[in-house]
Coordinates of C-alpha atoms and ligand atoms in Angstrom, one line a residue:
M1 CA 70.0 16.4 79.6
C2 CA 69.7 14.0 82.7
G3 CA 67.2 11.2 83.8
I4 CA 64.9 11.3 86.7
I5 CA 63.0 8.3 88.1
G6 CA 61.0 7.5 91.3
V7 CA 58.8 5.0 92.8
T8 CA 56.4 4.6 95.8
G9 CA 54.5 1.4 97.1
A10 CA 56.9 -1.4 95.7
A11 CA 58.8 -3.7 98.1
D12 CA 61.9 -3.4 95.8
A13 CA 62.0 0.3 95.4
L14 CA 65.8 0.5 95.2
D15 CA 66.2 -2.0 92.7
I16 CA 63.4 -0.3 90.6
L17 CA 65.4 3.1 91.1
L18 CA 68.9 1.5 90.0
D19 CA 67.4 -0.9 87.2
G20 CA 65.7 2.5 85.7
L21 CA 69.0 4.5 86.0
E22 CA 70.6 2.0 84.1
R23 CA 68.2 2.4 81.3
L24 CA 68.7 6.2 81.6
E25 CA 72.2 6.2 81.4
Y26 CA 72.3 7.5 77.8
R27 CA 71.0 10.8 79.3
G28 CA 73.9 11.2 81.0
Y29 CA 76.1 9.7 83.3
D30 CA 78.5 12.2 84.8
S31 CA 77.2 11.3 88.4
A32 CA 74.0 9.3 89.6
G33 CA 72.2 9.4 92.9
V34 CA 69.4 7.8 94.8
A35 CA 67.3 9.0 98.0
V36 CA 64.9 6.3 99.6
M37 CA 62.6 6.8 102.5
N38 CA 63.5 4.7 105.2
D39 CA 61.6 4.5 108.5
Q40 CA 60.5 8.0 108.0
E41 CA 64.1 9.1 107.3
V42 CA 65.5 10.3 103.7
V43 CA 68.6 8.3 103.1
R44 CA 70.8 9.1 100.1
W45 CA 73.6 7.8 98.2
R46 CA 75.5 10.0 95.3
I47 CA 78.2 9.0 93.3
A48 CA 80.3 10.9 90.5
D49 CA 82.4 8.0 88.7
G50 CA 82.0 9.2 85.0
T51 CA 80.4 6.0 83.1
Q52 CA 80.5 4.1 86.0
S53 CA 78.3 6.0 88.2
V54 CA 75.0 3.9 87.9
A55 CA 77.3 0.8 88.5
T56 CA 79.2 2.1 91.5
L57 CA 76.0 3.3 93.1
R58 CA 74.4 -0.1 92.7
H59 CA 77.6 -1.5 94.6
V60 CA 77.7 0.9 97.3
T61 CA 73.8 0.5 97.9
Q62 CA 74.0 -3.3 98.5
G63 CA 72.6 -4.8 101.4
A64 CA 70.4 -1.5 102.1
P65 CA 67.2 -2.3 104.2
E66 CA 64.1 -2.8 102.1
V67 CA 62.5 0.7 101.3
H68 CA 59.1 1.3 99.2
A69 CA 59.7 4.6 98.0
G70 CA 62.6 6.7 96.6
I71 CA 63.7 8.8 93.8
G72 CA 66.7 8.6 91.3
H73 CA 68.9 10.6 88.9
T74 CA 71.7 10.2 86.3
R75 CA 73.3 13.7 85.3
W76 CA 74.5 15.4 82.4
A77 CA 76.1 18.5 84.0
T78 CA 74.8 21.7 82.9
H79 CA 75.5 23.9 85.7
G80 CA 78.1 22.9 88.1
Q81 CA 80.9 20.6 87.7
P82 CA 80.2 16.6 87.8
N83 CA 81.2 16.1 91.2
E84 CA 79.3 14.3 94.2
T85 CA 78.2 17.6 95.9
N86 CA 76.5 18.8 92.5
A87 CA 74.9 15.3 92.0
H88 CA 71.3 14.9 92.6
P89 CA 69.0 14.3 94.6
H90 CA 69.5 17.9 96.4
L91 CA 68.0 17.8 100.2
D92 CA 66.7 20.8 101.9
C93 CA 68.1 22.5 104.9
S94 CA 66.7 19.9 107.1
G95 CA 67.4 17.0 105.0
E96 CA 63.8 15.6 105.2
L97 CA 62.9 16.3 101.8
A98 CA 64.9 15.3 98.5
L99 CA 64.3 16.3 94.7
V100 CA 65.6 15.3 91.6
H101 CA 65.4 17.4 88.5
N102 CA 66.0 17.3 84.5
G103 CA 66.0 20.8 82.9
I104 CA 67.5 24.3 83.6
I105 CA 66.0 26.8 86.2
E106 CA 67.1 30.0 84.5
N107 CA 66.5 32.4 87.4
H108 CA 68.4 30.3 90.0
A109 CA 70.8 33.1 91.0
E110 CA 68.3 35.6 91.9
L111 CA 66.2 32.7 93.8
A112 CA 69.3 31.5 95.4
A113 CA 70.2 35.3 96.7
G114 CA 66.6 35.3 98.3
L115 CA 67.0 31.9 100.0
V116 CA 70.4 32.5 101.3
A117 CA 69.1 36.2 102.5
R118 CA 66.2 34.3 104.3
G119 CA 68.7 31.9 106.2
H120 CA 69.2 28.7 103.8
T121 CA 72.3 27.2 103.4
L122 CA 73.1 25.9 99.6
V123 CA 75.9 23.5 99.6
S124 CA 75.8 22.8 95.5
V125 CA 76.8 24.8 92.4
T126 CA 73.5 23.9 90.5
D127 CA 70.4 25.8 89.3
T128 CA 68.3 22.7 91.0
E129 CA 69.1 23.0 94.6
V130 CA 67.0 26.2 95.1
L131 CA 63.9 24.1 94.2
A132 CA 64.5 22.1 97.3
H133 CA 64.8 24.9 99.3
L134 CA 61.7 27.0 98.0
I135 CA 59.8 23.7 98.5
E136 CA 61.0 23.6 101.9
E137 CA 59.8 27.0 102.8
L138 CA 56.3 26.6 101.4
L139 CA 55.9 23.3 102.9
V140 CA 56.0 24.8 106.2
E141 CA 53.4 27.4 105.1
T142 CA 51.0 25.1 103.4
G143 CA 51.5 21.7 104.9
S144 CA 51.0 19.8 101.7
L145 CA 53.7 18.6 99.7
V146 CA 52.0 19.0 96.4
E147 CA 50.8 22.4 97.1
A148 CA 54.3 23.4 98.0
V149 CA 55.8 21.9 95.1
R150 CA 52.9 23.9 92.8
Q151 CA 53.6 27.2 94.5
A152 CA 57.4 26.7 94.2
L153 CA 56.8 26.1 90.7
G154 CA 55.1 29.3 90.3
L155 CA 58.4 31.0 91.1
V156 CA 60.8 29.7 88.8
R157 CA 61.6 30.2 85.1
G158 CA 62.8 27.5 82.9
A159 CA 62.5 23.9 81.9
F160 CA 62.2 21.1 84.5
A161 CA 61.0 17.3 85.1
I162 CA 61.1 17.0 88.8
G163 CA 60.6 14.4 91.7
V164 CA 60.2 15.4 94.9
M165 CA 59.9 13.6 98.5
S166 CA 59.6 14.6 102.0
T167 CA 59.2 12.8 105.4
R168 CA 56.2 14.6 106.1
E169 CA 54.2 12.4 103.7
P170 CA 56.4 9.5 103.4
D171 CA 54.5 7.3 100.9
V172 CA 54.2 10.3 98.5
I173 CA 56.1 11.5 95.5
V174 CA 55.3 14.6 94.0
A175 CA 56.4 15.2 90.1
A176 CA 55.8 18.1 87.7
R177 CA 57.0 18.9 84.2
R178 CA 57.6 21.6 81.9
I179 CA 59.5 21.4 78.6
S180 CA 61.5 18.1 80.1
P181 CA 60.0 14.9 79.4
L182 CA 58.1 12.9 82.2
I183 CA 55.9 10.0 82.3
V184 CA 54.4 8.3 85.2
G185 CA 52.6 4.5 85.2
R186 CA 51.1 2.4 87.9
H187 CA 51.2 -1.2 88.4
D188 CA 50.0 -3.8 91.2
G189 CA 50.1 -1.3 93.9
A190 CA 53.0 0.7 92.9
S191 CA 53.1 4.2 91.2
F192 CA 56.2 5.2 89.0
L193 CA 57.6 8.4 87.2
A194 CA 60.5 8.6 85.1
S195 CA 62.0 10.8 82.2
D196 CA 61.0 8.0 79.5
I197 CA 59.2 5.0 79.1
P198 CA 62.3 2.3 78.9
A199 CA 63.1 3.2 82.5
I200 CA 60.0 1.7 83.9
L201 CA 58.7 -0.7 80.9
E202 CA 59.8 -3.8 82.9
R203 CA 57.7 -2.5 85.7
T204 CA 54.3 -1.2 83.7
R205 CA 53.2 -1.0 80.2
D206 CA 50.6 1.5 81.2
V207 CA 51.9 4.9 81.4
V208 CA 50.7 8.4 81.0
I209 CA 53.0 11.2 79.0
L210 CA 52.5 14.4 81.0
E211 CA 52.0 17.2 79.3
D212 CA 53.8 20.9 80.1
D213 CA 52.6 22.3 83.1
Q214 CA 51.2 19.6 85.0
I215 CA 51.6 18.1 88.4
V216 CA 51.2 14.7 89.8
E217 CA 51.0 13.4 93.3
L218 CA 52.0 9.4 93.1
R219 CA 50.8 7.5 96.0
P220 CA 51.3 3.5 96.1
G221 CA 48.8 2.7 93.4
A222 CA 47.2 6.1 92.7
I223 CA 48.0 8.7 90.4
V224 CA 46.4 12.1 90.4
V225 CA 47.3 14.3 87.9
R226 CA 46.4 18.3 88.0
N227 CA 47.5 21.4 86.0
L228 CA 49.9 23.9 87.5
D229 CA 46.9 26.0 88.2
G230 CA 45.6 23.1 90.6
K231 CA 42.6 21.9 88.7
E232 CA 42.6 18.3 88.5
V233 CA 42.7 16.6 84.7
T234 CA 42.0 13.2 83.3
P235 CA 45.1 12.0 81.9
R236 CA 45.5 10.0 78.6
A237 CA 46.8 6.6 79.5
M238 CA 48.9 4.8 76.8
H239 CA 49.7 1.1 76.6
V240 CA 53.2 0.5 75.4
D241 CA 53.7 -2.5 73.5
W242 CA 57.3 -1.8 72.2
D243 CA 60.3 -3.9 73.1
I244 CA 62.9 -2.5 75.5
E245 CA 65.3 -1.5 72.4
A246 CA 62.5 0.1 70.7
A247 CA 61.4 2.0 73.9
Q248 CA 65.1 3.3 74.3
K249 CA 65.1 5.0 70.9
D250 CA 62.0 6.2 71.7
G251 CA 60.0 4.2 69.3
Y252 CA 62.6 5.5 66.4
D253 CA 64.3 3.1 64.4
D254 CA 67.7 4.3 65.4
Y255 CA 69.4 6.8 67.4
M256 CA 70.3 8.9 64.2
T257 CA 66.5 9.7 63.5
K258 CA 65.8 10.2 67.1
E259 CA 69.0 12.6 67.4
I260 CA 67.7 14.7 64.3
A261 CA 64.3 14.7 65.8
E262 CA 65.7 16.2 69.2
Q263 CA 67.4 19.0 67.3
P264 CA 64.6 21.8 68.1
R265 CA 65.2 21.0 72.0
A266 CA 68.9 20.8 71.5
I267 CA 68.8 24.5 70.2
A268 CA 66.3 25.5 72.6
D269 CA 68.3 24.1 75.6
T270 CA 71.5 25.7 74.2
L271 CA 69.6 29.1 74.3
R272 CA 67.8 28.4 77.5
G273 CA 68.6 31.2 80.2
R274 CA 71.4 32.6 77.9
V275 CA 69.3 35.6 76.7
A276 CA 68.4 37.7 79.5
P277 CA 65.1 39.4 79.6
N278 CA 66.6 42.9 78.7
G279 CA 67.9 41.3 75.6
S280 CA 71.4 40.9 76.8
I281 CA 73.5 37.7 76.7
V282 CA 74.6 35.9 79.6
L283 CA 77.1 32.8 79.1
D284 CA 77.9 30.8 82.0
R285 CA 81.4 30.0 82.3
F286 CA 82.9 32.8 79.7
E287 CA 85.6 34.1 81.8
L288 CA 87.1 36.5 79.5
N289 CA 86.3 39.9 80.7
E290 CA 85.1 42.8 79.1
D291 CA 88.8 44.3 78.4
Q292 CA 90.2 40.9 77.2
V293 CA 87.2 40.7 74.5
K294 CA 87.8 44.1 73.3
A295 CA 91.6 43.5 73.0
V296 CA 91.1 40.6 70.7
N297 CA 92.2 41.3 67.1
K298 CA 92.1 37.8 65.2
I299 CA 90.1 34.8 66.2
I300 CA 91.0 31.2 65.0
M301 CA 88.8 28.2 65.3
V302 CA 90.1 24.9 65.3
A303 CA 88.0 21.9 65.0
C304 CA 87.8 18.5 63.4
G305 CA 84.9 16.8 60.7
S306 CA 81.6 18.2 61.5
S307 CA 82.5 20.6 64.1
F308 CA 85.0 22.1 61.7
H309 CA 82.0 22.8 59.3
A310 CA 79.9 24.4 62.4
A311 CA 83.0 26.7 63.0
L312 CA 83.0 27.5 59.3
V313 CA 79.4 28.3 59.4
A314 CA 79.7 30.6 62.7
K315 CA 83.0 32.4 60.8
Y316 CA 80.4 34.1 58.4
A317 CA 78.2 35.5 61.2
F318 CA 81.3 36.0 63.4
E319 CA 83.0 38.6 61.0
R320 CA 79.9 40.2 60.2
W321 CA 78.9 41.1 63.7
T322 CA 82.4 41.4 65.3
R323 CA 84.4 42.9 62.4
I324 CA 87.2 40.7 64.0
P325 CA 88.9 38.6 61.2
V326 CA 88.5 34.6 61.7
E327 CA 90.3 32.2 60.5
V328 CA 88.9 28.3 60.6
D329 CA 91.5 25.6 60.9
I330 CA 91.5 21.7 60.6
A331 CA 92.8 21.0 64.1
S332 CA 95.1 18.5 62.8
E333 CA 97.0 21.0 60.6
F334 CA 96.7 24.1 62.9
R335 CA 100.1 23.2 65.1
Y336 CA 102.2 22.4 62.3
R337 CA 101.7 25.4 60.5
D338 CA 103.5 27.8 62.9
P339 CA 100.5 29.8 63.1
V340 CA 100.9 33.5 64.0
L341 CA 99.7 33.9 67.9
D342 CA 99.9 36.5 70.5
S343 CA 97.8 37.6 73.6
Q344 CA 95.5 39.5 71.3
T345 CA 94.4 36.1 69.6
L346 CA 91.5 34.0 70.6
V347 CA 91.5 30.6 69.8
I348 CA 88.3 28.8 69.8
G349 CA 88.2 25.1 69.9
V350 CA 84.8 23.4 68.6
S351 CA 84.4 19.6 69.6
Q352 CA 81.2 18.0 70.8
S353 CA 83.1 15.6 72.8
G354 CA 85.6 18.0 74.2
E355 CA 88.1 15.1 73.6
S356 CA 89.4 14.9 69.9
V357 CA 93.0 14.9 70.4
D358 CA 93.9 17.1 67.4
T359 CA 91.5 20.0 68.8
L360 CA 92.7 19.6 71.9
Q361 CA 96.5 19.8 70.6
A362 CA 95.5 22.7 68.9
V363 CA 94.0 24.4 71.8
R364 CA 96.9 23.7 73.8
H365 CA 99.0 25.2 70.9
G366 CA 97.0 28.2 70.9
A367 CA 97.6 28.5 74.8
E368 CA 101.3 28.0 74.3
G369 CA 101.6 30.7 71.7
G370 CA 100.1 33.1 74.4
A371 CA 96.6 33.3 73.2
A372 CA 93.7 33.4 75.0
T373 CA 91.5 30.3 74.4
M374 CA 88.1 28.7 74.8
V375 CA 86.0 25.6 73.7
V376 CA 82.4 25.2 72.5
T377 CA 81.7 21.7 73.6
N378 CA 79.0 19.3 74.8
V379 CA 80.5 17.8 77.6
V380 CA 80.8 19.3 80.8
D381 CA 84.2 18.9 82.4
S382 CA 85.9 17.1 79.3
T383 CA 89.7 17.7 78.9
M384 CA 89.1 20.7 76.8
A385 CA 86.7 22.3 78.9
R386 CA 88.8 21.9 81.9
E387 CA 91.8 23.2 80.2
A388 CA 90.6 26.3 78.2
D389 CA 90.4 29.7 79.7
A390 CA 86.8 29.6 79.0
V391 CA 84.0 27.3 78.0
L392 CA 80.6 27.5 76.4
Y393 CA 78.6 24.2 76.6
T394 CA 75.9 23.5 74.2
R395 CA 73.3 21.3 75.8
A396 CA 72.3 18.9 73.1
G397 CA 72.6 15.9 75.5
P398 CA 74.6 12.8 74.7
E399 CA 74.8 12.0 71.0
I400 CA 74.7 8.0 70.6
S401 CA 75.0 7.9 66.7
V402 CA 78.3 8.2 65.4
A403 CA 77.3 10.6 62.9
S404 CA 77.0 13.8 64.5
T405 CA 73.4 15.8 64.1
K406 CA 72.1 17.8 67.2
T407 CA 75.3 18.4 68.1
V408 CA 76.5 20.3 65.1
V409 CA 73.5 22.5 65.3
A410 CA 73.8 23.2 68.8
S411 CA 77.6 24.0 68.2
I412 CA 76.4 26.5 65.6
V413 CA 73.8 28.0 67.9
A414 CA 76.1 28.2 70.8
L415 CA 79.1 29.7 68.6
Q416 CA 76.5 32.7 66.9
L417 CA 75.4 33.4 70.3
L418 CA 79.1 33.9 71.4
G419 CA 79.5 35.9 68.5
L420 CA 76.6 38.1 69.4
H421 CA 78.0 38.3 73.0
I422 CA 81.5 39.6 71.6
A423 CA 79.7 42.1 69.0
R424 CA 77.6 43.4 71.9
V425 CA 81.0 44.0 74.2
R426 CA 83.0 45.4 71.3
G427 CA 80.0 47.6 70.4
S428 CA 80.4 46.5 66.7
L429 CA 76.6 45.9 66.3
D430 CA 74.0 48.2 66.8
D431 CA 71.2 47.7 69.2
A432 CA 68.3 47.2 66.4
S433 CA 70.5 44.5 64.5
F434 CA 71.5 43.0 67.6
Q435 CA 67.9 42.3 68.6
Q436 CA 67.0 41.3 65.3
E437 CA 70.0 38.2 65.3
V438 CA 68.9 37.5 68.8
A439 CA 65.2 36.9 67.4
A440 CA 66.4 35.2 64.4
L441 CA 68.5 32.6 66.6
Q442 CA 65.4 32.3 68.9
S443 CA 63.2 31.6 65.8
L444 CA 65.5 28.4 64.6
E445 CA 63.8 26.0 67.2
G446 CA 60.5 26.4 65.5
L447 CA 61.9 26.3 61.9
V448 CA 64.0 23.2 62.6
A449 CA 61.0 21.3 64.1
E450 CA 59.1 22.2 61.1
T451 CA 61.9 21.1 58.8
V452 CA 62.3 18.0 60.8
T453 CA 58.6 16.7 60.0
R454 CA 59.2 17.2 56.2
D455 CA 61.3 13.8 56.0
A456 CA 58.8 12.4 53.5
Q457 CA 59.7 14.6 50.6
V458 CA 63.5 14.0 51.2
K459 CA 62.7 10.1 51.5
A460 CA 60.8 10.5 48.0
V461 CA 63.9 12.1 46.3
A462 CA 66.4 9.7 47.9
E463 CA 64.3 7.2 46.4
A464 CA 63.9 8.6 43.1
I465 CA 68.0 9.1 42.5
G466 CA 68.1 5.5 43.0
D467 CA 71.5 3.7 42.9
A468 CA 73.5 7.1 42.0
R469 CA 77.4 6.7 43.4
D470 CA 78.9 10.2 42.7
F471 CA 77.5 13.2 44.8
F472 CA 78.6 16.9 44.6
F473 CA 77.1 19.3 47.0
L474 CA 77.5 22.9 46.1
G475 CA 76.9 25.9 48.4
R476 CA 77.7 29.7 48.5
H477 CA 78.3 31.9 51.5
A478 CA 77.1 30.2 54.6
G479 CA 75.7 27.7 52.4
Y480 CA 79.2 26.4 51.3
P481 CA 80.1 24.8 54.8
T482 CA 76.2 23.3 54.8
A483 CA 77.3 21.6 51.5
L484 CA 80.3 20.4 53.2
E485 CA 78.6 18.7 56.1
G486 CA 75.8 17.2 53.8
A487 CA 78.6 15.5 51.8
L488 CA 80.3 14.6 54.9
K489 CA 77.1 12.9 56.3
L490 CA 76.0 11.0 53.2
K491 CA 80.1 9.5 52.8
E492 CA 80.0 8.7 56.6
I493 CA 76.9 6.2 56.4
S494 CA 76.0 5.5 53.1
Y495 CA 79.6 4.9 52.0
L496 CA 79.0 6.7 48.7
H497 CA 81.4 9.2 47.1
A498 CA 80.3 12.8 47.8
E499 CA 82.3 16.0 47.9
G500 CA 81.3 19.6 49.1
Y501 CA 82.3 22.4 46.8
P502 CA 81.6 26.2 46.9
G503 CA 79.5 27.0 43.8
G504 CA 82.2 29.6 42.3
E505 CA 84.6 26.9 42.6
L506 CA 83.2 24.6 40.1
K507 CA 84.6 25.7 36.9
H508 CA 88.3 25.5 38.4
G509 CA 88.5 21.7 38.2
P510 CA 85.3 19.9 39.4
L511 CA 83.1 20.4 36.3
A512 CA 85.6 18.1 34.6
V513 CA 84.1 15.3 36.3
I514 CA 80.5 16.0 35.9
E515 CA 79.0 13.7 33.6
P516 CA 75.4 11.8 33.4
G517 CA 74.7 9.8 36.6
C518 CA 76.7 12.4 38.8
V519 CA 73.8 14.1 41.3
V520 CA 74.4 17.5 42.4
V521 CA 72.7 19.0 45.6
A522 CA 72.9 22.5 45.3
M523 CA 71.9 25.1 48.3
A524 CA 69.5 27.7 46.7
T525 CA 67.6 28.9 49.7
G526 CA 67.5 32.7 49.6
G527 CA 70.3 35.3 50.1
P528 CA 72.2 37.5 47.9
L529 CA 74.2 34.8 46.1
K530 CA 71.0 32.6 44.9
E531 CA 71.1 33.5 41.3
K532 CA 74.6 32.8 41.0
M533 CA 74.1 29.4 42.6
L534 CA 71.5 29.0 39.9
S535 CA 73.9 29.5 37.4
N536 CA 76.2 27.1 38.7
V537 CA 73.3 24.8 38.7
A538 CA 72.7 25.5 34.7
E539 CA 76.4 24.6 34.3
V540 CA 76.1 21.2 35.8
K541 CA 72.8 20.4 34.2
S542 CA 73.9 21.3 30.6
R543 CA 76.8 18.4 31.3
G544 CA 74.0 15.9 32.2
A545 CA 74.1 15.8 36.0
T546 CA 70.8 15.2 37.8
V547 CA 70.2 18.3 40.2
I548 CA 68.5 18.3 43.4
L549 CA 67.6 21.7 44.6
L550 CA 67.3 22.9 48.3
V551 CA 65.0 26.0 47.9
D552 CA 62.9 28.3 50.0
D553 CA 59.4 27.5 50.5
G554 CA 57.2 29.2 47.8
D555 CA 60.2 29.8 45.5
D556 CA 59.0 28.0 42.6
E557 CA 60.9 29.7 40.2
A558 CA 64.0 28.4 41.5
A559 CA 62.4 25.1 42.4
A560 CA 61.6 24.6 38.5
Q561 CA 65.4 24.3 37.7
G562 CA 66.1 21.5 39.5
D563 CA 65.1 17.8 38.6
Y564 CA 64.1 17.3 42.3
R565 CA 63.5 19.8 44.9
I566 CA 63.5 19.7 48.8
F567 CA 61.4 22.8 50.4
V568 CA 62.6 24.4 53.5
P569 CA 61.1 27.5 55.3
S570 CA 63.1 30.5 54.8
A571 CA 65.3 32.0 57.2
P572 CA 68.1 34.9 57.1
E573 CA 71.3 33.6 55.3
L574 CA 73.4 33.8 58.2
H575 CA 71.3 31.4 60.3
A576 CA 69.9 29.4 57.3
P577 CA 72.4 26.6 57.5
V578 CA 70.9 25.5 61.2
K579 CA 67.6 24.4 59.5
D580 CA 69.2 23.6 55.9
L581 CA 71.4 20.9 57.4
V582 CA 68.2 19.0 58.5
P583 CA 66.8 17.5 55.1
L584 CA 70.7 17.0 54.4
Q585 CA 70.9 14.7 57.4
Q586 CA 67.9 13.2 56.4
F587 CA 68.9 12.6 52.6
A588 CA 72.2 10.7 54.0
Y589 CA 69.9 8.9 56.3
F590 CA 67.6 7.5 53.6
L591 CA 70.4 6.7 51.0
A592 CA 72.2 4.8 53.6
R593 CA 69.0 2.8 55.1
G594 CA 68.0 2.1 51.5
R595 CA 71.7 0.7 51.0
G596 CA 70.7 -1.5 54.1
F597 CA 73.5 -0.2 56.4
N598 CA 73.5 0.5 60.1
V599 CA 73.5 4.4 60.2
D600 CA 74.3 4.5 64.1
R601 CA 77.6 2.5 63.5
P602 CA 79.3 3.2 60.4
R603 CA 82.3 1.3 59.3
N604 CA 85.9 2.6 60.1
L605 CA 84.7 5.5 62.5
A606 CA 84.8 6.0 66.2
K607 CA 82.5 8.7 67.8
T608 CA 85.4 10.4 69.8
V609 CA 88.9 10.3 68.1
T610 CA 91.7 10.0 70.3
V611 CA 94.6 9.2 68.5
E612 CA 96.4 11.6 66.2
Ligands
F6R1 C1 80.6 13.4 61.7 C2 81.4 13.2 63.1 C3 83.0 13.7 63.0 C4 83.4 14.5 64.2 C5 84.7 14.8 64.6 C6 85.0 15.7 65.5 O1 79.6 13.2 61.9 O2 81.0 13.0 64.0 O3 83.3 14.3 61.9 O4 82.4 15.6 64.2 O5 85.4 13.6 64.7 O6 84.6 15.3 66.7 P1 84.1 16.4 68.0 O7 83.6 17.3 67.8 O8 84.0 15.6 69.1 O9 85.7 16.9 68.4

């Protein structure tokens, strides 16, 4: 997730870009850059200074001459390190064309090979730079910036929101989108583009939210929108009356709701470009070769909190697909228990931040013991990403709410992708099953999108159980870590007592505390253990607990056994946790809000825990 901005026709264009980038920083802050049109010349500044990137950019551009047009970018690296060379804007060979991009160009490698063969010099390690060079070629052929961009976009696969400018048409900026968000607006002789509304809200309240496959020509005070087939369309303008804070949350009440809603996109981005058209899996920086993967005879996943739960969910799939034994360890315990490690062990750290000190130390301990190490993380170039032998990035974008939501589902999806890759290399999964599992992973985006929209049923249940204070979350199989995560979310943000348990373990102690007033949330979605789960439900009901059941659509028979039910679309048991987590997040959210708490900043917690 990156942020882009552009303006033409404003005397204070550079300030507009810098103010906009500040507002877009939540979308990424590995590096930032601007390119402006100064006397028919492109002038560019780029800074890779972590969280300080935009501030430093403001500092270095102080005193620059007045310009009327430019584009800007704040980066959340997905391809290539977060350094200055990879920072946007990217230029073509002549330096007369500049481009900013949010998204992922999936076929960048093959496009780059063609460009290099035709004499272009590419200087960065990004998926974006190819676009600048493709447009450069087509600009010579067509003589029109908008036409060159339109034709270039016909050659790419993937997601994009772009802004392009060229000295050939110094007043013009061309923008376009597919999947990645893009808005344009106009006010007082100036035209603007941005990834979202807050970036330009101080300049205009009249915006157009572009649709997929639309391309826009921005001139001072004039905007022409076309479909990518070239046909002009009349865009639907919108007047924004939110204040800036509401706009930053995209109109949602808080970041947690926004991030819950972003989960379908987080899943899609995590999978994007990683399943090749022939069905094989392409992992960007998976630097363990096939022989190393074949030699692995034990996998240990290490993680904390929600990432630990994501790893537990993935264990079920890993073992079934790869037939390699998988242990999942709490990172803070791992290195103190003298684990058995050798060169055939693969230690996988799972950490959205890539910085949790316990997980970092656990991965280091794995390396010291001679194991191969890898990490699954959301933050490019985080300490773990730099130190591990291999890394697989989730692409959920920055997560601001302290309670993790979208990074958890993205971690599960990334781990499952990795499991399928390992299974494929080792030949432990036949072709048909492999394709079936890949298809199931790809269908999760749609299932989660559907589940997110069903918040009203969850809210009704949360309101109905009123002021309950004790919660047990029960699950079996992959539903067990789902239950653990449901309980964690609830206690983190609502400060209520909640425990996650495997359904079968109930009789070995916890039943003693089940009594009227206690709420049991049971994962009773499809799978071979559903009947057993329902027997556990009967046990708690007979002791007076109030039961909330998570059930598959249409399973009225199971639903009838709960006091309340939450319906979810069904999915194969290994993949079900990804969409089953959504109503659990929403449940915790509604209870916390009902109790008047700030869900984004729960007490006693930090987003990244860097002390043991
Ligand atoms: C829960 C939560 C924490 C983190 C844990 C690990 O909502 O956010 O439990 O999951 O602190 O953090 P990372 O994944 O950054 O290592």
